[in-house]
GROMACS .gro file of C-alpha atoms in nm:
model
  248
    1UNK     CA    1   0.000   0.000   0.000
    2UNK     CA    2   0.170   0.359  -0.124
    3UNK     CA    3   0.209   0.595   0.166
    4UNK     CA    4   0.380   0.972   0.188
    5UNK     CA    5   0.584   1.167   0.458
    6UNK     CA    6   0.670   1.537   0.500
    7UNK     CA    7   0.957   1.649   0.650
    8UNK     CA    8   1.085   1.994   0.706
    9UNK     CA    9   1.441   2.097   0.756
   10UNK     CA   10   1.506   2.292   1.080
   11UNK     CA   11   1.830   2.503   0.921
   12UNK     CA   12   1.604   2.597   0.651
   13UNK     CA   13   1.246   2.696   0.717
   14UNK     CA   14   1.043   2.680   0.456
   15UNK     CA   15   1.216   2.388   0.307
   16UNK     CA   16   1.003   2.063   0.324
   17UNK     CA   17   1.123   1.673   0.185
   18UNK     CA   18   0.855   1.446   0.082
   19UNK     CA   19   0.987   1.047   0.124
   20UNK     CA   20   0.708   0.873  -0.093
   21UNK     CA   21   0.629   0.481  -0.117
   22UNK     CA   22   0.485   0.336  -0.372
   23UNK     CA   23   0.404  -0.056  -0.265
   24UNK     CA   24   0.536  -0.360  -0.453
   25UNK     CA   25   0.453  -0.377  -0.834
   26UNK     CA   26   0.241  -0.663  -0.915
   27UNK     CA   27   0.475  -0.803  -1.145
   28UNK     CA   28   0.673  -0.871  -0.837
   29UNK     CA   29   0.452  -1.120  -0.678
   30UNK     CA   30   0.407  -1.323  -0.992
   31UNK     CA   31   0.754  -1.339  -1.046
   32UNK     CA   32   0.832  -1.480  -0.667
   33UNK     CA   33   0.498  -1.761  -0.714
   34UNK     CA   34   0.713  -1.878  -1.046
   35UNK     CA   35   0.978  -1.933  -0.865
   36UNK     CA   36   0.811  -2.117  -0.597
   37UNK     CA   37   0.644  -2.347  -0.794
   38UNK     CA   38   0.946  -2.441  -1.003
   39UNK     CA   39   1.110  -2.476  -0.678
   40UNK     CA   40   0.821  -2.723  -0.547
   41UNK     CA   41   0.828  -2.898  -0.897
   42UNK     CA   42   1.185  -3.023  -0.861
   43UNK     CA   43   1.186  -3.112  -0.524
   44UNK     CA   44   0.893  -3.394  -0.632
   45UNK     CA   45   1.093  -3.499  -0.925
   46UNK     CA   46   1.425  -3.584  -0.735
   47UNK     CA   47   1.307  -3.882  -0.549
   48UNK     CA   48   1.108  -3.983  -0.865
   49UNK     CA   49   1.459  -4.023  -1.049
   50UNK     CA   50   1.613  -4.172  -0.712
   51UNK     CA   51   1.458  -4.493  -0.828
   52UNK     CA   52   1.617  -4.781  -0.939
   53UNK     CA   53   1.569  -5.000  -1.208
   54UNK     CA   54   1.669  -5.289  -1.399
   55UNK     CA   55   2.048  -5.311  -1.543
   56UNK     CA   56   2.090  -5.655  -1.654
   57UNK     CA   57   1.950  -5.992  -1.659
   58UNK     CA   58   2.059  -6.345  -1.682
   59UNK     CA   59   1.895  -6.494  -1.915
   60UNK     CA   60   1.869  -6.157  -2.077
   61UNK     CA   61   1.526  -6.042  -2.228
   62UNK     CA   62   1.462  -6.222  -2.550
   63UNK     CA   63   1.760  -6.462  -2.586
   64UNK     CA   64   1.727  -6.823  -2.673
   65UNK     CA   65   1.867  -7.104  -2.465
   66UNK     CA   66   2.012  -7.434  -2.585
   67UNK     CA   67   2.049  -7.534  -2.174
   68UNK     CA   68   1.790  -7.531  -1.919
   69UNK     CA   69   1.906  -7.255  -1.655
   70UNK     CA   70   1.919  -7.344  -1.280
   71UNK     CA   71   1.828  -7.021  -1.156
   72UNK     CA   72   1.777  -6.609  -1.259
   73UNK     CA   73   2.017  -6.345  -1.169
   74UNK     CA   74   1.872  -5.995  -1.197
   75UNK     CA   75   2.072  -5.664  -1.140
   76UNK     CA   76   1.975  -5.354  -1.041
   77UNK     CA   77   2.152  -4.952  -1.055
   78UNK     CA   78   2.094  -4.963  -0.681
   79UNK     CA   79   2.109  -5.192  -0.340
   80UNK     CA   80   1.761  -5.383  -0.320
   81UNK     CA   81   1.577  -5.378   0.004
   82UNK     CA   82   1.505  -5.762   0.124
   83UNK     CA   83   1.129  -5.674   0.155
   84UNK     CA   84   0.916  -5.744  -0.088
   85UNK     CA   85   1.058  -5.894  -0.325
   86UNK     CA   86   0.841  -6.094  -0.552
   87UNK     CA   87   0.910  -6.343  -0.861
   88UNK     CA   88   0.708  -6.523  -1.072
   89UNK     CA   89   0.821  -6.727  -1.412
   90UNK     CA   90   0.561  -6.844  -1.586
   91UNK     CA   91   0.638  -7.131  -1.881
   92UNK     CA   92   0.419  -7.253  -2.183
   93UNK     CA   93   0.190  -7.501  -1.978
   94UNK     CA   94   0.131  -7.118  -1.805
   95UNK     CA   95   0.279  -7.338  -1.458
   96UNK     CA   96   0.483  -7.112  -1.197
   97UNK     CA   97   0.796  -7.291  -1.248
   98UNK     CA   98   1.060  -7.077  -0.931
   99UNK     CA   99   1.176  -7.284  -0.670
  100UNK     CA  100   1.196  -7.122  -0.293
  101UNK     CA  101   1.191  -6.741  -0.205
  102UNK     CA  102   1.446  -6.522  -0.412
  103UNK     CA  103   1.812  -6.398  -0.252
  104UNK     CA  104   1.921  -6.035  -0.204
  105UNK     CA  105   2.265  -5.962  -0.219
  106UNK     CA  106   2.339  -5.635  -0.279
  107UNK     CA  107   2.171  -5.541  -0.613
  108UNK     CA  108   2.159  -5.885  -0.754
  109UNK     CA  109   1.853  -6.103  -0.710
  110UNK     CA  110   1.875  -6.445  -0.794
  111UNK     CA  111   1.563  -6.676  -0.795
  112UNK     CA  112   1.619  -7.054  -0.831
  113UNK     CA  113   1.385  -7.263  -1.121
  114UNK     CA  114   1.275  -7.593  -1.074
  115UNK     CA  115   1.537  -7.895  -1.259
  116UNK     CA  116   1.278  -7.995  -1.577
  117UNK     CA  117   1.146  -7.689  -1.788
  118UNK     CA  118   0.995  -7.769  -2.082
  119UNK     CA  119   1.117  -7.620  -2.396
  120UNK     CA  120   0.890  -7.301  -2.477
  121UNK     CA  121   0.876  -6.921  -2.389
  122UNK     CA  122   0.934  -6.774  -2.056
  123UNK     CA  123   0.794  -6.488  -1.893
  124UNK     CA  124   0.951  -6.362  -1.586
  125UNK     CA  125   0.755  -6.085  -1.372
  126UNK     CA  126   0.950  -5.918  -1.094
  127UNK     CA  127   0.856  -5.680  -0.793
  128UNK     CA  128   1.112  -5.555  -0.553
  129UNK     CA  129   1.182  -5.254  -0.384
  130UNK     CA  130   1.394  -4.999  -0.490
  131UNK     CA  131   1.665  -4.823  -0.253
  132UNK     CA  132   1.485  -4.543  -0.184
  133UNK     CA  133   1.211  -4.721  -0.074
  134UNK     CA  134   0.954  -4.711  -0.348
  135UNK     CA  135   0.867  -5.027  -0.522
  136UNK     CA  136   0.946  -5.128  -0.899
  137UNK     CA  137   0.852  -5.406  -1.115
  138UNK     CA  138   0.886  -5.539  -1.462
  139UNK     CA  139   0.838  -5.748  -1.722
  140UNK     CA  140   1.048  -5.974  -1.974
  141UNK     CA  141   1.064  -6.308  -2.203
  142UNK     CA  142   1.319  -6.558  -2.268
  143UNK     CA  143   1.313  -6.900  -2.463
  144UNK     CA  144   1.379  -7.247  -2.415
  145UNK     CA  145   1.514  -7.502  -2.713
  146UNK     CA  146   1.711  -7.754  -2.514
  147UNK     CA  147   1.540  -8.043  -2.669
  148UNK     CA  148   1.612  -7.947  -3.006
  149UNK     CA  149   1.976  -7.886  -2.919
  150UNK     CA  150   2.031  -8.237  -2.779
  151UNK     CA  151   1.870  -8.392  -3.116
  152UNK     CA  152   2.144  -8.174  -3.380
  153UNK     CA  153   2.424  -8.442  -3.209
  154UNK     CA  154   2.237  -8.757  -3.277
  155UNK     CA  155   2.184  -8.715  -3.686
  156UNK     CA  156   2.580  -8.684  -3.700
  157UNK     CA  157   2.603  -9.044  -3.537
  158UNK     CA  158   2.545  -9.290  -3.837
  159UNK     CA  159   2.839  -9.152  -4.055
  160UNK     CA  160   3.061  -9.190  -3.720
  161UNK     CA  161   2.905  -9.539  -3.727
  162UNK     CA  162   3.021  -9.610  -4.090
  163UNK     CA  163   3.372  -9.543  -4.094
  164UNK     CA  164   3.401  -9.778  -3.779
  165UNK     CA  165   3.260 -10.051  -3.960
  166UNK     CA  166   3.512  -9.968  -4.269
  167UNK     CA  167   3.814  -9.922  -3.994
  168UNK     CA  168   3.753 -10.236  -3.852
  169UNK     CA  169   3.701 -10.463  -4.189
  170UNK     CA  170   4.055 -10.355  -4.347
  171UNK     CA  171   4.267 -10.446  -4.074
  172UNK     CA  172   4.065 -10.839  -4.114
  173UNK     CA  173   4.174 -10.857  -4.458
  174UNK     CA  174   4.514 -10.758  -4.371
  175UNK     CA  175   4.671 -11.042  -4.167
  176UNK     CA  176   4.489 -11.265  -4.422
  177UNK     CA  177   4.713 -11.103  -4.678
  178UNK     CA  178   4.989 -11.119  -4.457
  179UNK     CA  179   5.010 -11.484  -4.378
  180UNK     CA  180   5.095 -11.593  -4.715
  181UNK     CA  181   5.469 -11.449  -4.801
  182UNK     CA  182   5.662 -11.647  -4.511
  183UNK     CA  183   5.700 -11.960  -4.716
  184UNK     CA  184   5.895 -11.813  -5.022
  185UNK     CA  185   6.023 -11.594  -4.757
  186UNK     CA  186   6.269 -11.897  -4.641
  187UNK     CA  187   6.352 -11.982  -4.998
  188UNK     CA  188   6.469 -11.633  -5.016
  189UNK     CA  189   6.682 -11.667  -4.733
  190UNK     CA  190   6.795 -11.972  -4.853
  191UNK     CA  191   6.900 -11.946  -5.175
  192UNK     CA  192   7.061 -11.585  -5.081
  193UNK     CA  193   7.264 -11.748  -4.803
  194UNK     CA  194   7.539 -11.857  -5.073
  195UNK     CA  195   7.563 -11.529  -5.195
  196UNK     CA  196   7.577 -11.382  -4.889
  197UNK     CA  197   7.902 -11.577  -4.778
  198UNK     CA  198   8.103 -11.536  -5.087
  199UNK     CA  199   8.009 -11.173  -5.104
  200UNK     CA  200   8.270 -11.123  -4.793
  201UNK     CA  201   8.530 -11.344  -4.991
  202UNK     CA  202   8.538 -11.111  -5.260
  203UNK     CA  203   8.538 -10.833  -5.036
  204UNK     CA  204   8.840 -10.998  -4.856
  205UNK     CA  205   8.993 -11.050  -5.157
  206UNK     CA  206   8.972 -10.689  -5.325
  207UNK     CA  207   9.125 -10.502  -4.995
  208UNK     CA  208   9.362 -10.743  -5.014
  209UNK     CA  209   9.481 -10.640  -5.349
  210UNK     CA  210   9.457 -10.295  -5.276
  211UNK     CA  211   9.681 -10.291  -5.028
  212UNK     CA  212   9.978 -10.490  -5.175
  213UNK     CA  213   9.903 -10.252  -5.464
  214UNK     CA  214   9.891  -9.952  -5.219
  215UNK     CA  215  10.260  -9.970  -5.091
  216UNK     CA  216  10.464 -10.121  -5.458
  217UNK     CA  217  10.346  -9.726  -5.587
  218UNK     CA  218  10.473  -9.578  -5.259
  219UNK     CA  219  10.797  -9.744  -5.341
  220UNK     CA  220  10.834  -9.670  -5.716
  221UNK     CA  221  10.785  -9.241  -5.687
  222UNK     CA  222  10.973  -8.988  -5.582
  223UNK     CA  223  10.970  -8.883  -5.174
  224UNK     CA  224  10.787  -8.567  -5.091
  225UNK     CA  225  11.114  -8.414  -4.957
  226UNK     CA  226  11.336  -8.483  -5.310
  227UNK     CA  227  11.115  -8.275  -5.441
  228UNK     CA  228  11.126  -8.008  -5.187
  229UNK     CA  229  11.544  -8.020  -5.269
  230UNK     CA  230  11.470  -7.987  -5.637
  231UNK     CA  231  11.215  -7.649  -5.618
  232UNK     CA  232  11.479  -7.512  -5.386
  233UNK     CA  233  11.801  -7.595  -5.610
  234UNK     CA  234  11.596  -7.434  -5.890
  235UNK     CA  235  11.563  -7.128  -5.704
  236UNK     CA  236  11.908  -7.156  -5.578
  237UNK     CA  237  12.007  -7.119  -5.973
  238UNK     CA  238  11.796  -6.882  -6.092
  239UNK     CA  239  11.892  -6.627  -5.838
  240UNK     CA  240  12.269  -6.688  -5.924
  241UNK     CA  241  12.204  -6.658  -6.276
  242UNK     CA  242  11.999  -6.321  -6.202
  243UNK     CA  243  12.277  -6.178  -5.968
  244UNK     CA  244  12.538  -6.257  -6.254
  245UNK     CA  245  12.316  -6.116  -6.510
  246UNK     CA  246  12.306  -5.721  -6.298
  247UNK     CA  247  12.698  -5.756  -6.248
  248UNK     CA  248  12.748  -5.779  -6.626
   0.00000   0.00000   0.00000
């Protein structure tokens, strides 16, 4: 609300100041409920992005399995509070197929599944609640084809079968085969016996020839060191014959 005050100034009389107030503009007051509300606004939306959620999943949304899994692991941005915390895995006979209550550790949640699953699709639906105390849930499918896995193996079989029928007939025709030789094998060793013992004979005799051959040319040349006396009486002359040649 405006309001106005006189004042006069005792060294001067006459003189009067005038303070005046106007009141706040109502521009003002709009401005200050915008900021309040924005204010207000984000306060409600920090614990709305406090929660957690899912971060991975074992067996992950949408893959295919060639093994039947033991158990789910699910993980999670935050820590997971131990209360309640709900599972439920339903297969294609629409049967709940988990096995006990689910284990917290931290923000993995793992949830055992009964031993025999049918091959099929899986839905999983999980509730837990998130660290800040709110609770989440969620929603996702994974497939079984363990059966059909297991039946890829047994159409390789029959070749495997073949070549072990084909291994074990060629080594039965072998020592049939084999059994025949040793008779002309003896009248190989027989008749070559002869040779055999003569072969040393004229073995015997050849070195023998050699080496009364060996030592008759030893005895007919020239010694290494004659030779050695010749090159060095040659020498001997030509250097006397070049000396006598510069005195001239």
């Amino acid at each position: 609300m405006p309001w106005r005050i006189r004042l006069a100034d005792p060294a001067y009389p006459g003189r009067v100041f005038t303070l005046t107030h106007r009141g706040r503009r109502p521009g003002g007051r709009a401005v200050l409920g915008t900021l309040l509300l924005s204010l207000w606004l984000t306060l409600l939306a920090i614990p709305a992005s406090a929660h957690d959620s899912l971060s991975g999943s074992s067996p992950a949304d949408g893959e295919v399995l060639t093994e039947v899994p033991s158990a789910l692991e699910l993980t999670y941005t935050g820590d997971i509070s131990d209360l309640g915390v709900q599972f439920m895995v339903t297969g294609p006979d629409d049967r709940d197929v988990v096995l006990g209550t689910p284990e917290v550790d931290g923000n993995t949640v793992t949830q055992e599944l009964v031993e025999e699953l049918a091959d099929g699709d899986y839905e999983v639906a999980w509730r837990v609640t998130s660290s800040d105390g709110h609770p989440i849930s969620g929603t996702y499918v994974f497939t079984i084809e363990a059966s059909t896995a297991a039946e890829d193996p047994a159409q390789t079989d029959p070749p495997a079968e073949t070549g072990t029928e084909t291994d074990s007939a060629t080594p039965t025709e072998t020592p049939t085969d084999a059994t025949a030789p040793p008779a002309p094998a003896d009248d190989a060793t027989q008749t070559t016996a002869p040779a055999a013992t003569s072969a040393p004979d004229a073995g015997a005799e050849t070195v023998s020839d050699a080496a009364a051959s060996t030592p008759s040319e030893s005895s007919s040349g020239i010694p290494a060191w004659g030779w050695l006396v010749a090159g060095l009486a040659a020498v001997g002359l030509v250097a006397c014959g070049f000396l006598a040649f510069r005195r001239n």
